[in-house]
Structures are given as structure tokens and as C-alpha cells.
CSV table of C-alpha atoms in Angstrom, one decimal:
chain,number,residue,atom,x,y,z
A,1,MET,CA,72.8,125.0,-41.6
A,2,PRO,CA,72.9,127.7,-43.8
A,3,SER,CA,69.9,130.1,-44.6
A,4,ALA,CA,68.1,131.8,-47.8
A,5,LEU,CA,66.3,134.5,-48.2
A,6,VAL,CA,64.6,134.9,-51.6
A,7,LEU,CA,62.6,138.0,-52.3
A,8,ILE,CA,59.5,138.3,-54.2
A,9,ALA,CA,56.9,140.8,-55.1
A,10,ASP,CA,54.6,141.1,-57.6
A,11,GLY,CA,55.5,140.7,-61.3
A,12,THR,CA,58.3,138.0,-59.9
A,13,GLU,CA,59.7,135.6,-62.8
A,14,GLU,CA,57.9,132.6,-60.8
A,15,MET,CA,60.8,130.2,-62.8
A,16,GLU,CA,63.7,132.1,-61.7
A,17,PHE,CA,62.4,132.2,-57.9
A,18,THR,CA,61.3,128.7,-57.5
A,19,ILE,CA,64.3,127.2,-59.2
A,20,THR,CA,66.6,129.0,-56.7
A,21,TYR,CA,63.8,128.5,-53.8
A,22,ASP,CA,64.1,124.7,-53.9
A,23,THR,CA,67.4,124.1,-55.5
A,24,LEU,CA,68.3,125.5,-51.6
A,25,VAL,CA,66.0,123.3,-49.6
A,26,ARG,CA,66.8,120.3,-51.6
A,27,ALA,CA,70.6,121.3,-50.2
A,28,GLY,CA,69.3,121.5,-46.6
A,29,VAL,CA,69.6,125.6,-46.7
A,30,VAL,CA,66.4,126.8,-44.6
A,31,VAL,CA,65.3,128.6,-47.3
A,32,GLN,CA,62.3,131.7,-46.3
A,33,SER,CA,60.7,133.7,-48.9
A,34,ALA,CA,59.5,137.0,-48.5
A,35,PHE,CA,56.9,139.8,-50.3
A,36,VAL,CA,58.4,143.3,-50.8
A,37,PRO,CA,55.2,145.8,-51.4
A,38,GLU,CA,55.3,147.9,-54.3
A,39,SER,CA,55.7,150.6,-51.9
A,40,GLY,CA,58.9,149.0,-50.9
A,41,GLY,CA,58.5,147.8,-47.3
A,42,GLY,CA,60.9,147.2,-44.7
A,43,SER,CA,59.1,148.7,-41.8
A,44,GLU,CA,55.6,147.6,-41.7
A,45,THR,CA,53.6,145.9,-38.4
A,46,PRO,CA,54.0,142.2,-39.5
A,47,VAL,CA,51.0,140.8,-41.6
A,48,SER,CA,50.1,138.2,-43.1
A,49,PRO,CA,51.6,138.6,-46.6
A,50,PRO,CA,49.6,138.2,-49.3
A,51,ALA,CA,50.0,136.4,-52.9
A,52,ALA,CA,52.5,137.4,-55.1
A,53,LYS,CA,51.1,137.0,-58.9
A,54,GLY,CA,54.3,136.6,-60.9
A,55,SER,CA,55.1,137.5,-64.4
A,56,ARG,CA,53.1,134.9,-65.7
A,57,GLY,CA,50.4,135.0,-63.4
A,58,ILE,CA,51.2,132.1,-61.2
A,59,ARG,CA,50.2,133.1,-57.6
A,60,ILE,CA,52.5,132.3,-54.6
A,61,LEU,CA,52.6,132.5,-51.2
A,62,PRO,CA,55.2,134.1,-49.6
A,63,ASP,CA,56.8,132.8,-46.1
A,64,LEU,CA,57.2,136.4,-44.7
A,65,TYR,CA,56.1,139.9,-45.3
A,66,PHE,CA,59.1,141.4,-45.6
A,67,GLU,CA,60.6,143.8,-42.9
A,68,THR,CA,64.3,144.8,-42.5
A,69,ALA,CA,64.3,143.5,-38.8
A,70,ASN,CA,63.5,140.2,-40.2
A,71,SER,CA,66.0,140.0,-43.3
A,72,GLY,CA,69.0,141.1,-42.4
A,73,PRO,CA,72.8,139.4,-42.6
A,74,ASP,CA,72.4,138.8,-39.0
A,75,LYS,CA,69.4,136.3,-40.0
A,76,PHE,CA,70.4,134.5,-43.2
A,77,ASP,CA,73.5,133.7,-44.8
A,78,ALA,CA,72.2,135.0,-48.3
A,79,ILE,CA,69.9,137.1,-49.4
A,80,ILE,CA,68.7,136.3,-53.0
A,81,ILE,CA,66.9,138.7,-55.7
A,82,PRO,CA,65.0,137.1,-58.7
A,83,GLY,CA,63.8,139.1,-62.0
A,84,GLY,CA,60.7,140.2,-63.6
A,85,ALA,CA,60.3,143.0,-65.3
A,86,LYS,CA,57.9,144.3,-63.0
A,87,GLY,CA,59.0,142.7,-59.7
A,88,ALA,CA,62.8,143.9,-60.0
A,89,GLU,CA,61.6,147.0,-60.3
A,90,THR,CA,59.6,146.9,-57.2
A,91,LEU,CA,62.7,145.0,-55.2
A,92,SER,CA,65.5,147.3,-56.9
A,93,SER,CA,63.7,150.4,-55.7
A,94,SER,CA,63.3,149.6,-52.3
A,95,SER,CA,66.0,151.5,-50.2
A,96,GLU,CA,64.8,149.1,-47.8
A,97,VAL,CA,66.2,146.1,-49.9
A,98,GLN,CA,69.4,148.6,-51.4
A,99,VAL,CA,70.2,149.2,-47.2
A,100,LEU,CA,69.4,145.5,-47.2
A,101,VAL,CA,71.9,144.6,-49.9
A,102,ARG,CA,75.1,146.7,-49.2
A,103,GLU,CA,74.5,145.0,-45.5
A,104,TYR,CA,75.2,141.6,-46.7
A,105,ILE,CA,77.9,142.4,-49.2
A,106,GLU,CA,79.7,144.5,-45.9
A,107,LYS,CA,79.2,141.5,-43.4
A,108,LYS,CA,80.6,139.4,-46.4
A,109,LYS,CA,77.3,137.3,-46.7
A,110,LEU,CA,76.4,136.1,-50.5
A,111,VAL,CA,73.5,138.3,-52.8
A,112,GLY,CA,72.5,136.3,-55.4
A,113,MET,CA,70.9,138.9,-58.3
A,114,ILE,CA,69.3,136.9,-61.5
A,115,CYS,CA,68.0,138.5,-64.6
A,116,ALA,CA,66.3,142.3,-63.9
A,117,GLY,CA,66.7,141.0,-60.4
A,118,SER,CA,70.9,142.9,-61.4
A,119,LEU,CA,69.4,146.0,-61.3
A,120,ALA,CA,69.4,145.8,-57.8
A,121,ALA,CA,73.4,146.4,-57.7
A,122,LEU,CA,73.2,149.1,-59.5
A,123,THR,CA,70.2,151.0,-57.8
A,124,SER,CA,72.7,149.9,-54.3
A,125,GLY,CA,75.6,151.7,-55.4
A,126,LEU,CA,78.2,148.2,-55.0
A,127,PRO,CA,81.1,149.3,-57.1
A,128,LYS,CA,82.1,148.5,-60.6
A,129,GLN,CA,82.9,145.2,-60.6
A,130,PRO,CA,82.4,142.0,-63.0
A,131,LEU,CA,78.1,141.0,-63.7
A,132,THR,CA,75.6,140.2,-66.1
A,133,SER,CA,71.6,140.4,-66.4
A,134,HIS,CA,69.3,140.1,-68.4
A,135,PRO,CA,70.3,140.9,-71.9
A,136,SER,CA,67.1,143.4,-71.7
A,137,VAL,CA,68.4,145.1,-69.0
A,138,LYS,CA,72.5,145.5,-69.7
A,139,SER,CA,72.3,148.5,-71.8
A,140,THR,CA,71.6,149.8,-68.1
A,141,LEU,CA,74.2,148.3,-66.6
A,142,GLU,CA,77.0,147.9,-69.1
A,143,SER,CA,79.2,151.4,-68.4
A,144,GLU,CA,78.4,150.9,-64.4
A,145,PHE,CA,80.4,147.7,-64.2
A,146,ASP,CA,82.5,145.2,-65.7
A,147,TYR,CA,79.8,143.3,-67.8
A,148,SER,CA,80.0,139.7,-68.6
A,149,GLU,CA,77.9,137.2,-71.0
A,150,ASP,CA,78.7,134.5,-69.0
A,151,PRO,CA,75.6,132.6,-67.4
A,152,VAL,CA,76.7,132.6,-63.7
A,153,VAL,CA,79.1,135.5,-62.5
A,154,VAL,CA,81.0,135.7,-59.6
A,155,SER,CA,82.4,138.6,-57.7
A,156,GLY,CA,83.7,138.2,-54.5
A,157,ASN,CA,80.3,137.6,-52.5
A,158,LEU,CA,78.2,139.0,-55.2
A,159,VAL,CA,76.2,135.9,-57.2
A,160,THR,CA,74.8,137.7,-60.4
A,161,SER,CA,73.2,135.3,-63.9
A,162,ARG,CA,70.9,135.5,-66.8
A,163,GLY,CA,67.6,134.4,-66.9
A,164,PRO,CA,65.2,131.3,-66.6
A,165,GLY,CA,68.0,129.3,-68.4
A,166,THR,CA,70.3,130.2,-66.8
A,167,ALA,CA,68.6,129.7,-63.1
A,168,PHE,CA,69.9,126.3,-62.1
A,169,PRO,CA,73.4,127.2,-62.8
A,170,PHE,CA,72.8,129.9,-60.6
A,171,ALA,CA,71.2,127.7,-58.6
A,172,LEU,CA,73.6,125.7,-58.2
A,173,LYS,CA,76.4,127.6,-57.4
A,174,LEU,CA,74.8,129.0,-54.8
A,175,VAL,CA,74.5,125.5,-53.6
A,176,GLU,CA,78.5,125.3,-53.9
A,177,LEU,CA,79.2,128.7,-52.3
A,178,LEU,CA,76.9,128.0,-48.8
A,179,CYS,CA,77.3,124.1,-48.9
A,180,GLY,CA,80.4,123.0,-50.8
A,181,PRO,CA,81.1,121.4,-54.1
A,182,GLU,CA,79.9,117.8,-52.7
A,183,LYS,CA,76.6,119.2,-51.9
A,184,ARG,CA,76.1,120.3,-55.5
A,185,LYS,CA,77.0,117.1,-56.5
A,186,GLU,CA,74.5,115.1,-54.9
A,187,VAL,CA,71.7,117.9,-55.7
A,188,HIS,CA,72.5,117.9,-59.2
A,189,ALA,CA,72.2,114.1,-60.0
A,190,PRO,CA,68.2,113.4,-58.8
A,191,MET,CA,67.3,116.2,-61.1
A,192,VAL,CA,68.1,114.1,-63.9
A,193,PHE,CA,69.6,117.2,-66.6
A,194,PRO,CA,70.0,115.9,-69.9
A,195,ALA,CA,73.2,114.4,-71.0
A,196,GLY,CA,75.3,117.4,-72.3
A,197,THR,CA,73.7,120.3,-69.7
A,198,PRO,CA,76.9,122.5,-70.1
A,199,TRP,CA,76.2,123.0,-65.7
B,1,MET,CA,45.0,129.7,-78.8
B,2,PRO,CA,45.5,126.6,-77.8
B,3,SER,CA,44.5,126.0,-74.0
B,4,ALA,CA,46.3,123.7,-71.3
B,5,LEU,CA,45.3,122.4,-67.7
B,6,VAL,CA,48.2,121.8,-65.3
B,7,LEU,CA,47.2,119.5,-62.5
B,8,ILE,CA,48.9,120.1,-59.1
B,9,ALA,CA,48.3,118.8,-55.4
B,10,ASP,CA,50.2,119.0,-52.1
B,11,GLY,CA,53.4,117.4,-52.6
B,12,THR,CA,53.6,118.3,-56.3
B,13,GLU,CA,57.3,119.5,-57.3
B,14,GLU,CA,57.4,123.3,-58.0
B,15,MET,CA,59.8,123.6,-60.3
B,16,GLU,CA,58.2,121.0,-62.9
B,17,PHE,CA,55.0,123.0,-61.7
B,18,THR,CA,56.3,126.2,-63.0
B,19,ILE,CA,58.5,125.6,-65.4
B,20,THR,CA,55.9,124.3,-67.8
B,21,TYR,CA,52.8,126.9,-66.6
B,22,ASP,CA,55.2,129.9,-67.6
B,23,THR,CA,57.0,128.7,-70.0
B,24,LEU,CA,53.3,127.5,-71.9
B,25,VAL,CA,52.1,131.3,-70.7
B,26,ARG,CA,55.5,132.7,-73.0
B,27,ALA,CA,53.8,130.9,-76.0
B,28,GLY,CA,50.2,132.6,-75.3
B,29,VAL,CA,49.2,129.1,-74.2
B,30,VAL,CA,46.0,129.9,-72.1
B,31,VAL,CA,47.0,128.3,-69.2
B,32,GLN,CA,44.8,127.1,-65.6
B,33,SER,CA,45.9,125.4,-62.8
B,34,ALA,CA,43.8,122.9,-60.7
B,35,PHE,CA,43.8,121.6,-57.2
B,36,VAL,CA,43.3,117.8,-57.1
B,37,PRO,CA,42.9,117.3,-53.4
B,38,GLU,CA,44.0,113.8,-51.5
B,39,SER,CA,40.3,112.1,-52.1
B,40,GLY,CA,40.9,112.3,-55.3
B,41,GLY,CA,39.0,115.1,-56.7
B,42,GLY,CA,36.6,115.5,-59.7
B,43,SER,CA,33.0,115.4,-57.9
B,44,GLU,CA,33.1,118.4,-55.3
B,45,THR,CA,31.1,121.4,-55.2
B,46,PRO,CA,33.1,124.1,-56.5
B,47,VAL,CA,35.1,126.4,-53.9
B,48,SER,CA,38.3,128.4,-54.3
B,49,PRO,CA,40.6,125.8,-54.3
B,50,PRO,CA,43.7,125.9,-51.1
B,51,ALA,CA,47.7,126.7,-51.1
B,52,ALA,CA,48.9,123.7,-52.8
B,53,LYS,CA,51.9,123.1,-50.3
B,54,GLY,CA,55.1,121.8,-53.3
B,55,SER,CA,58.0,119.3,-52.5
B,56,ARG,CA,59.9,121.7,-51.1
B,57,GLY,CA,57.8,124.2,-49.3
B,58,ILE,CA,56.4,126.2,-52.2
B,59,ARG,CA,53.0,127.2,-52.1
B,60,ILE,CA,51.1,128.2,-54.9
B,61,LEU,CA,47.7,129.2,-55.3
B,62,PRO,CA,45.7,126.7,-57.9
B,63,ASP,CA,43.9,128.7,-60.3
B,64,LEU,CA,40.7,126.4,-60.4
B,65,TYR,CA,39.9,123.6,-58.0
B,66,PHE,CA,39.4,120.3,-60.1
B,67,GLU,CA,36.5,118.9,-61.5
B,68,THR,CA,35.4,116.7,-63.7
B,69,ALA,CA,33.3,119.2,-65.8
B,70,ASN,CA,35.8,122.1,-66.0
B,71,SER,CA,38.6,120.4,-66.8
B,72,GLY,CA,38.3,117.9,-69.8
B,73,PRO,CA,39.6,117.2,-73.3
B,74,ASP,CA,35.9,119.4,-74.3
B,75,LYS,CA,38.1,122.8,-72.2
B,76,PHE,CA,41.4,122.1,-73.0
B,77,ASP,CA,44.1,121.2,-75.7
B,78,ALA,CA,46.2,119.8,-73.1
B,79,ILE,CA,46.1,117.9,-69.7
B,80,ILE,CA,50.0,118.2,-67.7
B,81,ILE,CA,50.9,115.6,-64.4
B,82,PRO,CA,54.2,117.2,-62.8
B,83,GLY,CA,55.9,115.0,-60.5
B,84,GLY,CA,57.2,115.1,-56.7
B,85,ALA,CA,56.6,111.7,-54.8
B,86,LYS,CA,53.4,112.7,-53.0
B,87,GLY,CA,51.6,114.9,-55.9
B,88,ALA,CA,52.3,112.4,-58.5
B,89,GLU,CA,50.9,109.9,-56.2
B,90,THR,CA,47.8,112.1,-55.6
B,91,LEU,CA,47.3,112.6,-59.0
B,92,SER,CA,48.1,109.7,-60.7
B,93,SER,CA,45.6,107.1,-57.8
B,94,SER,CA,42.4,109.7,-58.6
B,95,SER,CA,40.0,107.8,-60.4
B,96,GLU,CA,38.9,111.0,-61.8
B,97,VAL,CA,41.6,112.0,-63.4
B,98,GLN,CA,42.4,108.1,-64.5
B,99,VAL,CA,38.8,108.8,-66.8
B,100,LEU,CA,40.4,112.0,-68.4
B,101,VAL,CA,43.6,110.9,-68.9
B,102,ARG,CA,42.0,108.4,-71.2
B,103,GLU,CA,39.9,111.4,-72.4
B,104,TYR,CA,42.4,112.9,-73.6
B,105,ILE,CA,44.4,110.2,-75.1
B,106,GLU,CA,40.4,109.4,-77.0
B,107,LYS,CA,40.4,112.7,-77.8
B,108,LYS,CA,43.7,113.5,-79.7
B,109,LYS,CA,44.3,115.9,-77.4
B,110,LEU,CA,48.1,116.4,-75.3
B,111,VAL,CA,48.7,114.5,-72.0
B,112,GLY,CA,51.6,115.2,-70.5
B,113,MET,CA,53.6,113.6,-67.5
B,114,ILE,CA,57.2,114.0,-65.9
B,115,CYS,CA,58.9,112.6,-63.2
B,116,ALA,CA,57.0,110.8,-60.7
B,117,GLY,CA,53.7,111.9,-63.0
B,118,SER,CA,54.1,109.4,-65.7
B,119,LEU,CA,52.6,107.0,-62.6
B,120,ALA,CA,49.7,108.1,-64.3
B,121,ALA,CA,50.1,106.3,-67.3
B,122,LEU,CA,50.0,102.9,-65.8
B,123,THR,CA,47.6,103.7,-63.0
B,124,SER,CA,44.6,105.5,-66.3
B,125,GLY,CA,45.5,102.5,-67.6
B,126,LEU,CA,47.8,103.3,-70.8
B,127,PRO,CA,48.7,101.2,-73.3
B,128,LYS,CA,52.3,99.7,-74.1
B,129,GLN,CA,54.3,102.6,-75.6
B,130,PRO,CA,57.3,104.4,-75.7
B,131,LEU,CA,58.0,106.4,-72.3
B,132,THR,CA,59.8,107.4,-69.8
B,133,SER,CA,59.9,108.8,-66.0
B,134,HIS,CA,62.3,109.8,-62.9
B,135,PRO,CA,64.8,106.8,-62.6
B,136,SER,CA,63.1,106.5,-58.8
B,137,VAL,CA,59.8,105.1,-60.9
B,138,LYS,CA,61.5,103.3,-63.6
B,139,SER,CA,61.4,99.6,-62.0
B,140,THR,CA,57.0,100.0,-62.2
B,141,LEU,CA,56.9,101.0,-65.2
B,142,GLU,CA,59.5,99.5,-67.2
B,143,SER,CA,57.7,96.0,-67.1
B,144,GLU,CA,54.3,97.8,-68.6
B,145,PHE,CA,56.2,100.0,-70.8
B,146,ASP,CA,58.8,101.0,-74.0
B,147,TYR,CA,60.6,102.4,-71.4
B,148,SER,CA,63.0,104.9,-72.2
B,149,GLU,CA,65.9,107.4,-70.4
B,150,ASP,CA,65.4,110.2,-73.6
B,151,PRO,CA,64.8,113.7,-72.0
B,152,VAL,CA,61.3,113.2,-73.7
B,153,VAL,CA,59.7,111.0,-75.1
B,154,VAL,CA,57.1,111.5,-77.1
B,155,SER,CA,54.6,109.0,-78.3
B,156,GLY,CA,51.2,109.8,-80.5
B,157,ASN,CA,50.0,112.3,-78.1
B,158,LEU,CA,51.4,111.4,-74.9
B,159,VAL,CA,54.5,113.0,-74.2
B,160,THR,CA,56.8,112.1,-71.0
B,161,SER,CA,59.5,113.8,-69.2
B,162,ARG,CA,62.4,112.6,-66.2
B,163,GLY,CA,62.6,115.4,-63.8
B,164,PRO,CA,63.0,119.0,-63.0
B,165,GLY,CA,67.0,119.0,-65.0
B,166,THR,CA,63.8,118.0,-68.0
B,167,ALA,CA,61.6,120.5,-67.7
B,168,PHE,CA,62.5,123.2,-69.5
B,169,PRO,CA,62.9,120.8,-72.7
B,170,PHE,CA,59.5,118.9,-71.6
B,171,ALA,CA,58.0,122.5,-71.6
B,172,LEU,CA,59.5,123.4,-75.2
B,173,LYS,CA,58.2,119.9,-76.5
B,174,LEU,CA,54.6,121.1,-75.5
B,175,VAL,CA,54.8,124.5,-77.1
B,176,GLU,CA,56.3,123.4,-80.2
B,177,LEU,CA,53.4,120.6,-80.5
B,178,LEU,CA,50.7,122.9,-79.6
B,179,CYS,CA,52.3,125.9,-81.2
B,180,GLY,CA,54.7,125.3,-83.9
B,181,PRO,CA,58.1,125.0,-84.1
B,182,GLU,CA,58.3,128.9,-84.4
B,183,LYS,CA,57.2,129.8,-82.1
B,184,ARG,CA,58.9,127.6,-79.6
B,185,LYS,CA,62.3,129.3,-81.1
B,186,GLU,CA,60.3,132.5,-79.8
B,187,VAL,CA,59.5,131.4,-76.4
B,188,HIS,CA,63.5,129.7,-76.6
B,189,ALA,CA,65.4,132.6,-76.8
B,190,PRO,CA,64.4,135.3,-74.0
B,191,MET,CA,65.4,132.7,-71.8
B,192,VAL,CA,69.1,132.8,-72.1
B,193,PHE,CA,70.0,129.7,-71.5
B,194,PRO,CA,73.7,129.0,-71.9
B,195,ALA,CA,75.5,128.0,-75.4
B,196,GLY,CA,75.4,124.5,-75.2
B,197,THR,CA,72.7,123.7,-73.9
B,198,PRO,CA,71.1,120.3,-75.6
B,199,TRP,CA,67.4,121.6,-75.9
């Protein structure tokens, strides 16, 4: 069974977090969320994670407190970095998260970033390649990457996307890559997207 | 400033809950969530609500514990009932929730139901009118209502919808009805829906 770790912090965009987590669970992926504190986390003594307060005030209880030892590519097949300005700042500026992003890429595991979460591609020092993000951080990223405005951009094992409005196609692309196109179809149908939805 | 109460229970579909709550907050609506226990709630002594465990395992801390006194149409302009089979069963079978649904309708406040949440229209004894729901509960509802397969159905002040895949158009319709079409456009743009998205 594939597995995925979804990072979360205070200020994470709760729709991007929830749509990704929930859709992966529907596909049978074993999903865990890990709380990254403003200090960056990674090496604390294990504690129960506090509720993360999302960008629009929804409080979510993460499954784990983020530690390097419980979060690596030996433990999960994918790591996901959601957006939300403040949450993405915490996640992308954590040196421990940056190390993990490089490790996942090196081990050919999936790395997903959506919205302002794509800033982590820059802070982790990933090489120039196709990428997208929320328009609000485009100016920070466009000189360092082959910036695209496609809803979902797959570049090797880096998958990037744009915002809450692209979170479903982002999550479904992750399902497709982790579980195959048949599973994507199986998950898609009971969600009842309106006729004409372009994903 | 318009206000809305979003009900939540163990087993609530967390995407439907989160997309509705977050989108309304983006529009400036004052949103609160209230936890409904399996016993139905409504008259308990005020307590801190427990985390609600969503249908796919995401734990959400509600803002309030559901009590009739804090949840009526004198307090909010809209009440929303999300889906998720087990959560919708708890919400729709609560006699206190059923009373509130009728009060909101009588007071010309908005009532939103999505997915299996539409079962509350039946249990609350609302008169025959246009309605939609998740396909999984269509057979229970179609003889009692003018059943539609449109993504969002507005019937007077009852707004119904189908599933996670229709949660964005459902939430945006609530924004339009509570805050006007201009606010809907303002909220829509930064969500970055892909070109061709039919809402």
C-alpha cells in the first residue's frame, strides 16, 4: 500500500491540506499528517502535536509531530507541502523540511507542492525545472524555474500545483502516480464532479 | 456581516466541511462550526467540543458544542449540513437539528445541505420541492422531493448539492446568496480554478 506524509503548520490552507489528504485516503494510500512548528521542527522529543490553525481558522489535529526520524523517504512514498502564505513560509523555511525534500527527490519518491508550498522547491535548492505555484509567489519563482501556468505540473517526481481551485486535479494526479490510472478513475466517480469539469 | 453555522459530527466528509467553511470565511462571512454528538445534542451543558473525526480520518476541532440556544436563526444567517455517511446520519437524525432546520426555513434564513446531508430535508419534514444529494441516497429522497441531478439546486432558501466534487460551486452559491454576485467573483479569482471549470 503506498503511503504519504502531508505536512501542516499554523496558517496552512486547510482546503489544500484536506482535499489532498482525503483524496489519497480514498485511493487506499496510508496518509499521515505531521505538524511543523514555526521553529522548523525535525529534532524535538516526540510530543503530541497541537492543533494547527488553518489560514481561514479551521483547527486540525495533525497525526504526528514532525521529526526527521519519522518523516523520511524510508517511511513514506510521497511528501506533500500545502500552501497558505504563513504555513508555506514555516514549511519552506524549515531546514529539516528542505533536507527531506532533497532526500525524497534523490530516492525517487514523490514530492508534491501546491500554492505557496512551491516556495519549498526554491528554498530546498532544487534545480531549474518546470514548476507552477499560486500567482502570488510567481515573481519569486519564475526566474529560478521554468514557470508554467498549467493547473498541475509534473517534472520527474516533483508535482506542483496552483491553489485551492487546483487541489482536486493535484490530488488526483498524486493518486494516479502512486496507485495508477484505474484507481484515479475509481476515486473520481463517487466525488460527483459536475459535467464538464476539466479533470 | 453575514454569519453561518456549519454542523460537524464524527464521520462528516471533511472536504465538504472545509471547502464550505473556508470559502465562506474568504467572503467575510462570520463562520462557526458546532459539534453534534451521536446522541443528537442540543441541550447539553456547555462543554468544549471534542475533535470530530472526519470520514477519511482528519480530526477537526469544532468551534462550539452544538446547543439549540447557540445555533438558532436569531444567531446565524445560514445553517449548513455537510455529508459523509456516518456524519450525515448523526446530523439528520438529531431531533434538535430537525427543529433548527424548520426554524431557519421559517425565518427565511439559508439552509445548505450537501451529499448525504440532504437526508436532513427528509427527516426535518420539509415539503416536496426541488433537491439534490449524493447519488448513494437518491433512492431514499427521490419519491419525497423533485429530485434533480444538477450540481447545486436552489429552492427558496434551501440550497442542496451532491458531493465533494460539487462543494466549490455549492460554497460559491452560498457566498452569492449571502454576500452578492460581486463577492462571489472576488472570492473565486484567487482560488485559481483551471480554465474551463464550469463554475
